[in-house]
Structure formats: C-alpha cells, structure tokens
mmCIF file with all atom_site columns, N, CA and C in Angstrom:
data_model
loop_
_atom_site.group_PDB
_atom_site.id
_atom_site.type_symbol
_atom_site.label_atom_id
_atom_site.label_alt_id
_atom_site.label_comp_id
_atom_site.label_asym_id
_atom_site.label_entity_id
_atom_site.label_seq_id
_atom_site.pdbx_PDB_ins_code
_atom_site.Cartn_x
_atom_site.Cartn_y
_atom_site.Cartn_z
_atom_site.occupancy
_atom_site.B_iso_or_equiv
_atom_site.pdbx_formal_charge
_atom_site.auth_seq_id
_atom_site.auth_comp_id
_atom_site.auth_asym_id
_atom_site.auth_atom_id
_atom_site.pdbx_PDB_model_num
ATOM 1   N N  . UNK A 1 1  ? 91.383  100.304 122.662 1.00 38.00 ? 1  UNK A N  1
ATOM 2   C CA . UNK A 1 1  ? 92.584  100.797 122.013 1.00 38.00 ? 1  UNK A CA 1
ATOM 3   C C  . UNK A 1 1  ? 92.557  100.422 120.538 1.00 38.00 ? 1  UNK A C  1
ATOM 4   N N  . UNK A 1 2  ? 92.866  101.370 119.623 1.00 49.00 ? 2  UNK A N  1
ATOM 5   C CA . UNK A 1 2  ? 93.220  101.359 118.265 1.00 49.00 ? 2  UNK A CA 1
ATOM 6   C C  . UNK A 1 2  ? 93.991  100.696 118.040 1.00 49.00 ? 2  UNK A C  1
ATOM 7   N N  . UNK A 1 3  ? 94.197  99.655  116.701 1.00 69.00 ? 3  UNK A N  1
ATOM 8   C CA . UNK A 1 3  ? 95.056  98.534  116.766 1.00 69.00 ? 3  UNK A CA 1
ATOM 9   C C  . UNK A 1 3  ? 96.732  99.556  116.203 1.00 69.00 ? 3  UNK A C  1
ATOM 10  N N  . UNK A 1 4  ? 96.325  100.773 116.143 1.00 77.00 ? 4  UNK A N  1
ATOM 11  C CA . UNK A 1 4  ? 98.141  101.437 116.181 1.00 77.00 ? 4  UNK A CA 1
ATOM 12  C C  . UNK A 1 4  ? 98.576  102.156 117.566 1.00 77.00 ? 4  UNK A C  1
ATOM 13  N N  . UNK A 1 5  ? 97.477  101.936 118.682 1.00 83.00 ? 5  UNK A N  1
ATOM 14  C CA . UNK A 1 5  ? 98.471  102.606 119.402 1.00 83.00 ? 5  UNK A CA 1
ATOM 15  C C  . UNK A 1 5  ? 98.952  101.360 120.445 1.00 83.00 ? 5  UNK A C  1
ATOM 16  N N  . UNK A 1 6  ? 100.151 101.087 121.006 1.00 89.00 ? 6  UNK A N  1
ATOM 17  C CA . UNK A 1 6  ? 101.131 100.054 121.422 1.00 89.00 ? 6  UNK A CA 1
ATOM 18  C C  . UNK A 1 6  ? 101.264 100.332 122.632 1.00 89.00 ? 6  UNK A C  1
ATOM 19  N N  . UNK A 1 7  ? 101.821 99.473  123.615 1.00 91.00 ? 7  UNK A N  1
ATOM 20  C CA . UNK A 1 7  ? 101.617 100.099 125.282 1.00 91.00 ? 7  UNK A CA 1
ATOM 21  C C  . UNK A 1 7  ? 103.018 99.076  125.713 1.00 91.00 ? 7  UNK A C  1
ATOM 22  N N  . UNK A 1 8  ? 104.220 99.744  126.357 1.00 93.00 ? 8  UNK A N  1
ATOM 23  C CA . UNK A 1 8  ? 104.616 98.674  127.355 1.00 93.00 ? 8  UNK A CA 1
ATOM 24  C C  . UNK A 1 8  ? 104.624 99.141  128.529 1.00 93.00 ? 8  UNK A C  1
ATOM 25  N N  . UNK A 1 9  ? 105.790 98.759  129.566 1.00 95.00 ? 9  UNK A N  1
ATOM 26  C CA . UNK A 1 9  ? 106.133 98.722  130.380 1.00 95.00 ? 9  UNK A CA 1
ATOM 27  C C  . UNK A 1 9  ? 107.382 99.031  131.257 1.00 95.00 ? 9  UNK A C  1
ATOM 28  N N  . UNK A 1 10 ? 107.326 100.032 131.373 1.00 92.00 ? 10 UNK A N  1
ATOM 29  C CA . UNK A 1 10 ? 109.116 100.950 131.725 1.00 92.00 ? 10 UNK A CA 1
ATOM 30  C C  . UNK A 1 10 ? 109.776 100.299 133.144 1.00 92.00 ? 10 UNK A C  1
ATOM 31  N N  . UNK A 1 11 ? 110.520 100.118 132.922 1.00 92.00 ? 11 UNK A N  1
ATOM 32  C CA . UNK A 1 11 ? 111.221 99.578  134.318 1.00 92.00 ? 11 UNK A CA 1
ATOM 33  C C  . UNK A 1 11 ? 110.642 101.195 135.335 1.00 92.00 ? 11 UNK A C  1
ATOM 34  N N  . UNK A 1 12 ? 110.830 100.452 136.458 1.00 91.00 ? 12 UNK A N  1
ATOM 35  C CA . UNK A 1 12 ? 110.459 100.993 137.294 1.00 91.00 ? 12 UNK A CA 1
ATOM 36  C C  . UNK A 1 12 ? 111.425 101.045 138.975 1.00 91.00 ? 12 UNK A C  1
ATOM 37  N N  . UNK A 1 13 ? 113.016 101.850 138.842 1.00 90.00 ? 13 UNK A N  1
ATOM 38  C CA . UNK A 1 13 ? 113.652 101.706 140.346 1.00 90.00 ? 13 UNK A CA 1
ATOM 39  C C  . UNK A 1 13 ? 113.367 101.944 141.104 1.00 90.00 ? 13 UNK A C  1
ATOM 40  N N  . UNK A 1 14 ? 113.810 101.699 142.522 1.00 91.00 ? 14 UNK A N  1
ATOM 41  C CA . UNK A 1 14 ? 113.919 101.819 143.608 1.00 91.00 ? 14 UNK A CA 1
ATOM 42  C C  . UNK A 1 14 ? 113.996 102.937 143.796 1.00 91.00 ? 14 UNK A C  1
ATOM 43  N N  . UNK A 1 15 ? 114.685 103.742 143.285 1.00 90.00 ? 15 UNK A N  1
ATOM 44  C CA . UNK A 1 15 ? 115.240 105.159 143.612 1.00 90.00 ? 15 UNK A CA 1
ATOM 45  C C  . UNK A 1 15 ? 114.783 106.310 143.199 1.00 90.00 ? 15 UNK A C  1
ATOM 46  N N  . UNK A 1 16 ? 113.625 106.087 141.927 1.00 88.00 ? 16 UNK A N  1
ATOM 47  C CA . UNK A 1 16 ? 113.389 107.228 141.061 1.00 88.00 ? 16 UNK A CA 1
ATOM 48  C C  . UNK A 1 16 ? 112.450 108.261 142.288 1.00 88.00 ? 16 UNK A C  1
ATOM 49  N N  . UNK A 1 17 ? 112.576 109.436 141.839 1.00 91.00 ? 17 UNK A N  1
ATOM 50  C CA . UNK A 1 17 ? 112.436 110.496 142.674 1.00 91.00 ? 17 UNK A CA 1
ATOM 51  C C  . UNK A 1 17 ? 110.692 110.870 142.247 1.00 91.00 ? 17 UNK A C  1
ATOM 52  N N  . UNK A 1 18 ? 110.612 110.789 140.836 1.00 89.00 ? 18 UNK A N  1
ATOM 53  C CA . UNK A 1 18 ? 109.425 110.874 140.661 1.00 89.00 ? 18 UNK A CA 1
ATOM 54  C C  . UNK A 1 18 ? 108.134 109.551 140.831 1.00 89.00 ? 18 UNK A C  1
ATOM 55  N N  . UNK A 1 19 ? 106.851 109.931 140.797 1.00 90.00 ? 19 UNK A N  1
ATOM 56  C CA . UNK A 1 19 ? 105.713 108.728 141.049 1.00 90.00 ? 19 UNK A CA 1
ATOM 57  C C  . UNK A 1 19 ? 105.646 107.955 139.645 1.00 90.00 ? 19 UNK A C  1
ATOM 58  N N  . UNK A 1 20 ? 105.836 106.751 139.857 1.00 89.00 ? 20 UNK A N  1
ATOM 59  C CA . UNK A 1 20 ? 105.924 105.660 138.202 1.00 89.00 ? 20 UNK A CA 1
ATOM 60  C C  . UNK A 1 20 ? 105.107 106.155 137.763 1.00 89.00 ? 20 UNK A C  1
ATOM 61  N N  . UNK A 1 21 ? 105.385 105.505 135.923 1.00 89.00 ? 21 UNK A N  1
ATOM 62  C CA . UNK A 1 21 ? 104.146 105.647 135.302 1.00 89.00 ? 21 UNK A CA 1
ATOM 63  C C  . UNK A 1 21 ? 104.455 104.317 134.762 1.00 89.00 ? 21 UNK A C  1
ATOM 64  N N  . UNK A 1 22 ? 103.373 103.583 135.016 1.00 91.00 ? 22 UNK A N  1
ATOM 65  C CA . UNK A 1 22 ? 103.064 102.063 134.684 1.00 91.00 ? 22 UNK A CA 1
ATOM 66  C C  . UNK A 1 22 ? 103.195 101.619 133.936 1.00 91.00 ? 22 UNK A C  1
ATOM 67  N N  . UNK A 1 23 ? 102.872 102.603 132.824 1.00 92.00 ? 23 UNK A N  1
ATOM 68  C CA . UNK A 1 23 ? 102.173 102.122 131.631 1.00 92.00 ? 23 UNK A CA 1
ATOM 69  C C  . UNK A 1 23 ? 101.835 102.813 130.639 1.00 92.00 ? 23 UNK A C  1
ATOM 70  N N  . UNK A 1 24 ? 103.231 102.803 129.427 1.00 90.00 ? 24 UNK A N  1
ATOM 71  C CA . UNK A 1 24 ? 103.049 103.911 128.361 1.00 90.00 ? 24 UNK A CA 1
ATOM 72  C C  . UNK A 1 24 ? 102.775 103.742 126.766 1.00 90.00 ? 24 UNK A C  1
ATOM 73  N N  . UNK A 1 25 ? 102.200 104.313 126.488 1.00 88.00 ? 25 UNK A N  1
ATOM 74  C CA . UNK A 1 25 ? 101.599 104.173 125.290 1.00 88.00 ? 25 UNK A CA 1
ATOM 75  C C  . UNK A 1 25 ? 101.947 105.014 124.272 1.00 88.00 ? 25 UNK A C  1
ATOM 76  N N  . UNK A 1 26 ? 102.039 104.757 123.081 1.00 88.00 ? 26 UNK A N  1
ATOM 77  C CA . UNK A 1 26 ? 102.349 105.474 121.305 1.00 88.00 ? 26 UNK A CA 1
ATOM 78  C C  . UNK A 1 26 ? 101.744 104.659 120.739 1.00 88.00 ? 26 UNK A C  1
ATOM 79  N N  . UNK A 1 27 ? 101.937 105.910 119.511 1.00 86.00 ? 27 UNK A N  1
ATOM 80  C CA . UNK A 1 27 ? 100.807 105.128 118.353 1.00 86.00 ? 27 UNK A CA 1
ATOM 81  C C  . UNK A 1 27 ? 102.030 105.093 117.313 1.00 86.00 ? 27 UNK A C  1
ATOM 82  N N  . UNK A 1 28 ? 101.481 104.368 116.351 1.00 87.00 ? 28 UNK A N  1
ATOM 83  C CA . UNK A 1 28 ? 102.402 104.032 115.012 1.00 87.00 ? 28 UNK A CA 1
ATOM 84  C C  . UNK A 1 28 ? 101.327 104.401 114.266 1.00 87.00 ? 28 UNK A C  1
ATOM 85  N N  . UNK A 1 29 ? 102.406 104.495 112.571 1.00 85.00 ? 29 UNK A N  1
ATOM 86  C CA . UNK A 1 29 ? 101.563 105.332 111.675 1.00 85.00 ? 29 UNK A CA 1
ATOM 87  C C  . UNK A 1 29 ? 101.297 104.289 111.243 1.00 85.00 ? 29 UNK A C  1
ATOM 88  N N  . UNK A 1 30 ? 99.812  104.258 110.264 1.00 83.00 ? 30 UNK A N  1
ATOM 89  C CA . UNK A 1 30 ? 99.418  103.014 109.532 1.00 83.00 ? 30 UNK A CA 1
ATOM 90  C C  . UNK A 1 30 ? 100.009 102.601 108.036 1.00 83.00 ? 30 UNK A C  1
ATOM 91  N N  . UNK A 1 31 ? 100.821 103.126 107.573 1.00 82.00 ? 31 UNK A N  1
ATOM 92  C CA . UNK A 1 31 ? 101.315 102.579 106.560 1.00 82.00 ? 31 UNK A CA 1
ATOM 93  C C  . UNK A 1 31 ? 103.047 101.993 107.040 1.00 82.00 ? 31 UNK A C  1
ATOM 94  N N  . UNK A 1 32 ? 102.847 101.631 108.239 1.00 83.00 ? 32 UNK A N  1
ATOM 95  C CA . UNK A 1 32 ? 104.237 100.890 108.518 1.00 83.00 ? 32 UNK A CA 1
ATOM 96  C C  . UNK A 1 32 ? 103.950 99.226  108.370 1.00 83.00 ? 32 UNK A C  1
ATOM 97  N N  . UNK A 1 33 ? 102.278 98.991  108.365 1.00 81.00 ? 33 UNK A N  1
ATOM 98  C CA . UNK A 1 33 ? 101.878 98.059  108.397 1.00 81.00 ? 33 UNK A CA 1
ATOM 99  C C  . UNK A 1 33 ? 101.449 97.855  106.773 1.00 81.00 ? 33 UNK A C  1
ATOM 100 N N  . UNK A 1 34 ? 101.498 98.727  106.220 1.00 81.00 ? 34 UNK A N  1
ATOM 101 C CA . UNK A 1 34 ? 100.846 98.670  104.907 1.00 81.00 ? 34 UNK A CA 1
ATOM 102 C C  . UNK A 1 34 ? 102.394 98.255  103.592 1.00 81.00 ? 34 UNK A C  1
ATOM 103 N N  . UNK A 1 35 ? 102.592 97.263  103.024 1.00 81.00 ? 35 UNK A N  1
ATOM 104 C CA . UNK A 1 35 ? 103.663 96.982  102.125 1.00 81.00 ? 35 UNK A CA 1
ATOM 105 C C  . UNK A 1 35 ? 103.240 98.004  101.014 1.00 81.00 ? 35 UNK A C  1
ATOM 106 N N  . UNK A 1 36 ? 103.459 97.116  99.935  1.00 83.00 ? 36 UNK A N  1
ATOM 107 C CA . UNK A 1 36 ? 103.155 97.791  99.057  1.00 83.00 ? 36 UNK A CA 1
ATOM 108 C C  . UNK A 1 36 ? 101.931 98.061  98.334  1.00 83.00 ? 36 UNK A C  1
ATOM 109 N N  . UNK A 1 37 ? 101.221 99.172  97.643  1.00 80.00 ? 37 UNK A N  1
ATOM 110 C CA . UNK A 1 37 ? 99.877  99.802  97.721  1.00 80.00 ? 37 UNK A CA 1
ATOM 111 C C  . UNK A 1 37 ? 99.790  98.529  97.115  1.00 80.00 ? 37 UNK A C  1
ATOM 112 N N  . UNK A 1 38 ? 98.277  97.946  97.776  1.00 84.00 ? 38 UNK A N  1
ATOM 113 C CA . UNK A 1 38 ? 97.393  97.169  96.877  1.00 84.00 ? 38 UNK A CA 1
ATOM 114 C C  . UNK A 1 38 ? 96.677  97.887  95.888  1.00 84.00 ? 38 UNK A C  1
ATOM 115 N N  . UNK A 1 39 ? 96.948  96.947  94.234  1.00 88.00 ? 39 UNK A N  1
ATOM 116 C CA . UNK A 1 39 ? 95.916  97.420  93.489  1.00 88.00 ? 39 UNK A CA 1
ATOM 117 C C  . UNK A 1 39 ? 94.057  97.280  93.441  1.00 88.00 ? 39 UNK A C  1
ATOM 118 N N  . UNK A 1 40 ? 93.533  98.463  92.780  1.00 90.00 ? 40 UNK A N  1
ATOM 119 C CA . UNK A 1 40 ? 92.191  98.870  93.359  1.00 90.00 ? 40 UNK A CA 1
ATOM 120 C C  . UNK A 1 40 ? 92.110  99.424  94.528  1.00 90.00 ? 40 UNK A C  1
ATOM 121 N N  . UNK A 1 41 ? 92.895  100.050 95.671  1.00 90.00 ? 41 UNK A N  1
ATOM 122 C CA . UNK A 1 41 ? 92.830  100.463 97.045  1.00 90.00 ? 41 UNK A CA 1
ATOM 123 C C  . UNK A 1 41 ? 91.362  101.310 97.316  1.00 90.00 ? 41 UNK A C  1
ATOM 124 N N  . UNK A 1 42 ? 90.691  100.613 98.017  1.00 93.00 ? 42 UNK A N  1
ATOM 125 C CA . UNK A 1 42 ? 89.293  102.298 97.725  1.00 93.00 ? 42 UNK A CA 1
ATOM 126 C C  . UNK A 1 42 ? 90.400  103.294 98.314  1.00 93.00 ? 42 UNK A C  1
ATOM 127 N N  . UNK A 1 43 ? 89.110  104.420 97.701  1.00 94.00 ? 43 UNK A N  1
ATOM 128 C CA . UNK A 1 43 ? 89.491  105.838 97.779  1.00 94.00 ? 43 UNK A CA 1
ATOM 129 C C  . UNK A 1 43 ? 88.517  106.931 98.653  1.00 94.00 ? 43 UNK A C  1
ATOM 130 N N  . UNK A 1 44 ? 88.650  107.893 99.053  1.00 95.00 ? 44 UNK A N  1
ATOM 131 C CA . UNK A 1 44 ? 88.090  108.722 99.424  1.00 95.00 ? 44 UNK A CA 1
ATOM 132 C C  . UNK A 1 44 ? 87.683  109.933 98.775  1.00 95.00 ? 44 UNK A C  1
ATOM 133 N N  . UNK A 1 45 ? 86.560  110.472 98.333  1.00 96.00 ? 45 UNK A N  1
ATOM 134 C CA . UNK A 1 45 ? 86.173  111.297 97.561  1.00 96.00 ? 45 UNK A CA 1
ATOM 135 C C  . UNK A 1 45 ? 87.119  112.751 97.475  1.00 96.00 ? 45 UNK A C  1
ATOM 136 N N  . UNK A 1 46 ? 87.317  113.598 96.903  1.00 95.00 ? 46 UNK A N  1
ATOM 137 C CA . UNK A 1 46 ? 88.484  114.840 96.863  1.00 95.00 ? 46 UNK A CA 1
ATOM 138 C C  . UNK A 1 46 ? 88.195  116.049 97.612  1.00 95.00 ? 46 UNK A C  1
ATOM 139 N N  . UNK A 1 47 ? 86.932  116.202 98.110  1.00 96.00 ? 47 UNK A N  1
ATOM 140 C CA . UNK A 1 47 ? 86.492  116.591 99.126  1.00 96.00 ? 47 UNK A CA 1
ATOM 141 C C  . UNK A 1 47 ? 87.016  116.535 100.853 1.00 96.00 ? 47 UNK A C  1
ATOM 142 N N  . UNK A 1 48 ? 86.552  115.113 100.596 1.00 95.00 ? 48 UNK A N  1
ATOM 143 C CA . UNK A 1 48 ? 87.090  114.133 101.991 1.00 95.00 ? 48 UNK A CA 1
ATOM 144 C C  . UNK A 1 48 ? 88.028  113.735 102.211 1.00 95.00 ? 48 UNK A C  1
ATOM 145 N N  . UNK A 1 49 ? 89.169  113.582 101.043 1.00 95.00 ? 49 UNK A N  1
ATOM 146 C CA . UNK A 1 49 ? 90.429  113.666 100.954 1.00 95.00 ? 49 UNK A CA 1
ATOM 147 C C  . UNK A 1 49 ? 91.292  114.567 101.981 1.00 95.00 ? 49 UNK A C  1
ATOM 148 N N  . UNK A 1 50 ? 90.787  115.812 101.190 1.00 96.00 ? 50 UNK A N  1
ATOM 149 C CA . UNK A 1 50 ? 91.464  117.176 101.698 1.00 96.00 ? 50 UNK A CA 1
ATOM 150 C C  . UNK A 1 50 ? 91.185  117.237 103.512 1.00 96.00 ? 50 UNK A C  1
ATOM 151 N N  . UNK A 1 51 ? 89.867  116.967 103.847 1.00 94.00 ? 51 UNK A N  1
ATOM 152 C CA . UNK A 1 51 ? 89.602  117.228 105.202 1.00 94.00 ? 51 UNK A CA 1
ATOM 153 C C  . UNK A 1 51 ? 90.524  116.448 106.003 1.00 94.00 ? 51 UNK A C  1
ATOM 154 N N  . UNK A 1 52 ? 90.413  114.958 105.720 1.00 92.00 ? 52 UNK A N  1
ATOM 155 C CA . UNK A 1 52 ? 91.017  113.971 106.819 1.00 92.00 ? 52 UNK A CA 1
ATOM 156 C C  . UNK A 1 52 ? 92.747  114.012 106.067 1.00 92.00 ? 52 UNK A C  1
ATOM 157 N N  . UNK A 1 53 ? 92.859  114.357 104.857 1.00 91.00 ? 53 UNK A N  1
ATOM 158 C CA . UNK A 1 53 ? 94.231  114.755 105.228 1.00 91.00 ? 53 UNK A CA 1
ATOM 159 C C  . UNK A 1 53 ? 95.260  113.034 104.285 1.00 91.00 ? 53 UNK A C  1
ATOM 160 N N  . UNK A 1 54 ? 94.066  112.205 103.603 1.00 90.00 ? 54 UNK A N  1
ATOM 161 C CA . UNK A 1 54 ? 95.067  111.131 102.883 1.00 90.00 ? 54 UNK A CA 1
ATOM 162 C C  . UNK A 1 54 ? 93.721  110.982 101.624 1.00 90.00 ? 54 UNK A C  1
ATOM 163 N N  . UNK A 1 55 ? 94.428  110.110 100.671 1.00 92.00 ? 55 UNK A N  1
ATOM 164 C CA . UNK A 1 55 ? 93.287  109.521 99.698  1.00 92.00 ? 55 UNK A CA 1
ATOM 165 C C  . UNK A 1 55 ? 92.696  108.698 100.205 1.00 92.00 ? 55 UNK A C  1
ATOM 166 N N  . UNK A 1 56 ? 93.630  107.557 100.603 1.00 91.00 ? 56 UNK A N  1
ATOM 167 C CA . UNK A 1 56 ? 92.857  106.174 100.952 1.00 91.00 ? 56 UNK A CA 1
ATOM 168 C C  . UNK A 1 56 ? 92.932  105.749 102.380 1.00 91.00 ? 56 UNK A C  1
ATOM 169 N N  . UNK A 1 57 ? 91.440  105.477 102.617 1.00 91.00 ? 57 UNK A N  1
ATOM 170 C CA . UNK A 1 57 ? 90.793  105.124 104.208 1.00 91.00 ? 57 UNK A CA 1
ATOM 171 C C  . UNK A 1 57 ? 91.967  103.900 104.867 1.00 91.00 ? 57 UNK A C  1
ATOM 172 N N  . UNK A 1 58 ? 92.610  103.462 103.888 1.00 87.00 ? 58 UNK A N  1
ATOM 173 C CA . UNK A 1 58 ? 93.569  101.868 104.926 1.00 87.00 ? 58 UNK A CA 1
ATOM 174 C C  . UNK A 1 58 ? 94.966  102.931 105.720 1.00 87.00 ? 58 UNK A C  1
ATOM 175 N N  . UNK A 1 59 ? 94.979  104.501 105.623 1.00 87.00 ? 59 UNK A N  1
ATOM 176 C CA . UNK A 1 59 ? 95.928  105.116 105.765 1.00 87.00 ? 59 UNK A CA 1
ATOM 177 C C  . UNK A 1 59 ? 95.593  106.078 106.835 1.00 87.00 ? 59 UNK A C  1
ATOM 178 N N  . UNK A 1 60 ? 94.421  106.349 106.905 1.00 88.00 ? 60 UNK A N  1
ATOM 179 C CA . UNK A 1 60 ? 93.401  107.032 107.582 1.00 88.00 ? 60 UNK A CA 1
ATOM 180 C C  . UNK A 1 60 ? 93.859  106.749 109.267 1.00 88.00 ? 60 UNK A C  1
ATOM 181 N N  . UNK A 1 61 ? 94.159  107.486 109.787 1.00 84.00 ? 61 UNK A N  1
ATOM 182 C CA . UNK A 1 61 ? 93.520  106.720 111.267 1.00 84.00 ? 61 UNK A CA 1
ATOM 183 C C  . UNK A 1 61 ? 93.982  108.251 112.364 1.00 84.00 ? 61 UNK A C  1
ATOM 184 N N  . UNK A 1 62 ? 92.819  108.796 112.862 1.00 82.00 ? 62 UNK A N  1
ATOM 185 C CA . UNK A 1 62 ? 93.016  110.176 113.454 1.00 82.00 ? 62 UNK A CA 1
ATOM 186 C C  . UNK A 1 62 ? 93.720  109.578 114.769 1.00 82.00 ? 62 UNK A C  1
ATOM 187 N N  . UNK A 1 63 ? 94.371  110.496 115.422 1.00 78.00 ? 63 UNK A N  1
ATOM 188 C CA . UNK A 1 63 ? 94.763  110.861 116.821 1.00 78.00 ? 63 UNK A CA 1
ATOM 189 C C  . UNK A 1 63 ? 93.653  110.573 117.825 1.00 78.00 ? 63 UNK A C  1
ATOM 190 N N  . UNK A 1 64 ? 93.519  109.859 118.540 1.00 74.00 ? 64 UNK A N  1
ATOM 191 C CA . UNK A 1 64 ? 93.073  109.098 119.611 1.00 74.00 ? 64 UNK A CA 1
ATOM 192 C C  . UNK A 1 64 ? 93.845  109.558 120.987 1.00 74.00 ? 64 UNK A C  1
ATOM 193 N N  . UNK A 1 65 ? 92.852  110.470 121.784 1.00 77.00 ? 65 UNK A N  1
ATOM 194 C CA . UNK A 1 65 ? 93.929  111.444 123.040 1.00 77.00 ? 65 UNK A CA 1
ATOM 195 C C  . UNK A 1 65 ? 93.964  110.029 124.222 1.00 77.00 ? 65 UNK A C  1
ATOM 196 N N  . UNK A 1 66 ? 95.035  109.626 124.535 1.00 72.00 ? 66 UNK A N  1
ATOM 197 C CA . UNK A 1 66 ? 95.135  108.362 125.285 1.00 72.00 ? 66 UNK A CA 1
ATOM 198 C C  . UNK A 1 66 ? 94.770  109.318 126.701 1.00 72.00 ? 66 UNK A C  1
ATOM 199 N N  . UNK A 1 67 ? 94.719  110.572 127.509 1.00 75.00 ? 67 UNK A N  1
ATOM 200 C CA . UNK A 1 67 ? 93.896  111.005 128.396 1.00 75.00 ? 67 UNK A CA 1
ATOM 201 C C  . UNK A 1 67 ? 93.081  111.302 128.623 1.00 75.00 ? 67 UNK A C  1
ATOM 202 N N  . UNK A 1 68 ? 92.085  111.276 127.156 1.00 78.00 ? 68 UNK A N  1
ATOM 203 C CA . UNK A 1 68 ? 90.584  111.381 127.115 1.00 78.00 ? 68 UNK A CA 1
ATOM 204 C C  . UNK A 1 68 ? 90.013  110.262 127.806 1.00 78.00 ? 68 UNK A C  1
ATOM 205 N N  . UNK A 1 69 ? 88.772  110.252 128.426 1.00 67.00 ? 69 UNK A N  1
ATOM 206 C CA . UNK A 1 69 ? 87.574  109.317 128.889 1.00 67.00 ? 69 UNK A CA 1
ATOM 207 C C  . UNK A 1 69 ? 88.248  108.891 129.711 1.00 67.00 ? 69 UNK A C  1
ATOM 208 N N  . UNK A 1 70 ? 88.939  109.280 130.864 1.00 53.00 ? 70 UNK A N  1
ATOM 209 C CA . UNK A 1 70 ? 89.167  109.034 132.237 1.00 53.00 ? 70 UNK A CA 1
ATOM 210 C C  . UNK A 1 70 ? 90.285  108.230 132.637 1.00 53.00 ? 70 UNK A C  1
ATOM 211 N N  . UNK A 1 71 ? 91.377  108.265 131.425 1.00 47.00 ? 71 UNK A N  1
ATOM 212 C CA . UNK A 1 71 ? 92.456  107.370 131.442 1.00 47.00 ? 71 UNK A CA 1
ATOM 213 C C  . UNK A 1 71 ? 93.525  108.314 132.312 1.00 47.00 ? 71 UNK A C  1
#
C-alpha cells in the first residue's frame, strides 16, 4: 500500500442484510501532507509535467486500483 491510501474498519451489525466488508480503503491527496512549498522543490520537465498532470514529483502520486492484483 501507498503511503496515501488509508484503510479502517466499519462496524459491522448483527442485522445488516448485506455480506460485510471488512475492510475499507481511500486514498488522500499528497499535498495534505505537504505545508508549505519547500524552496528549490525539484521539478518535472514541461513535457512530463503535462502528461502526469503536476510540476513537482512530491505531488505526483497516480491512482493505485485497490481491486487490482487479486484484492
């Protein structure tokens, strides 16, 4: 697991009609962790910018399918 996506634990009644789910997971965005920009931040070329979608790699972090690879 990516250190943004977070997992708890939903109560789980007696009564619910549907089959639990154990164990749920979200991701957080990475600049909730990020204060304020450090100066010098590397950068990402303007090319590579545009593709992944930010300037700087500490902001970077793609979508990770939590049902991929047999979860």
């Amino acid at each position: 697991m990516s250190r943004n996506r977070k997992a708890y634990f939903p109560f789980i009644g007696p009564c619910d009609p549907c089959p639990p789910q154990r164990v749920v997971t979200y991701e957080t965005p990475p600049q909730l962790y990020l204060g304020f920009q450090p100066p010098n931040l590397p950068q990402f070329d303007p090319c590579k910018a545009l593709c992944l979608g930010t300037l700087w790699p500490a902001l970077y972090a793609p979508y990770e399918n939590p049902y991929k690879g047999g979860k």
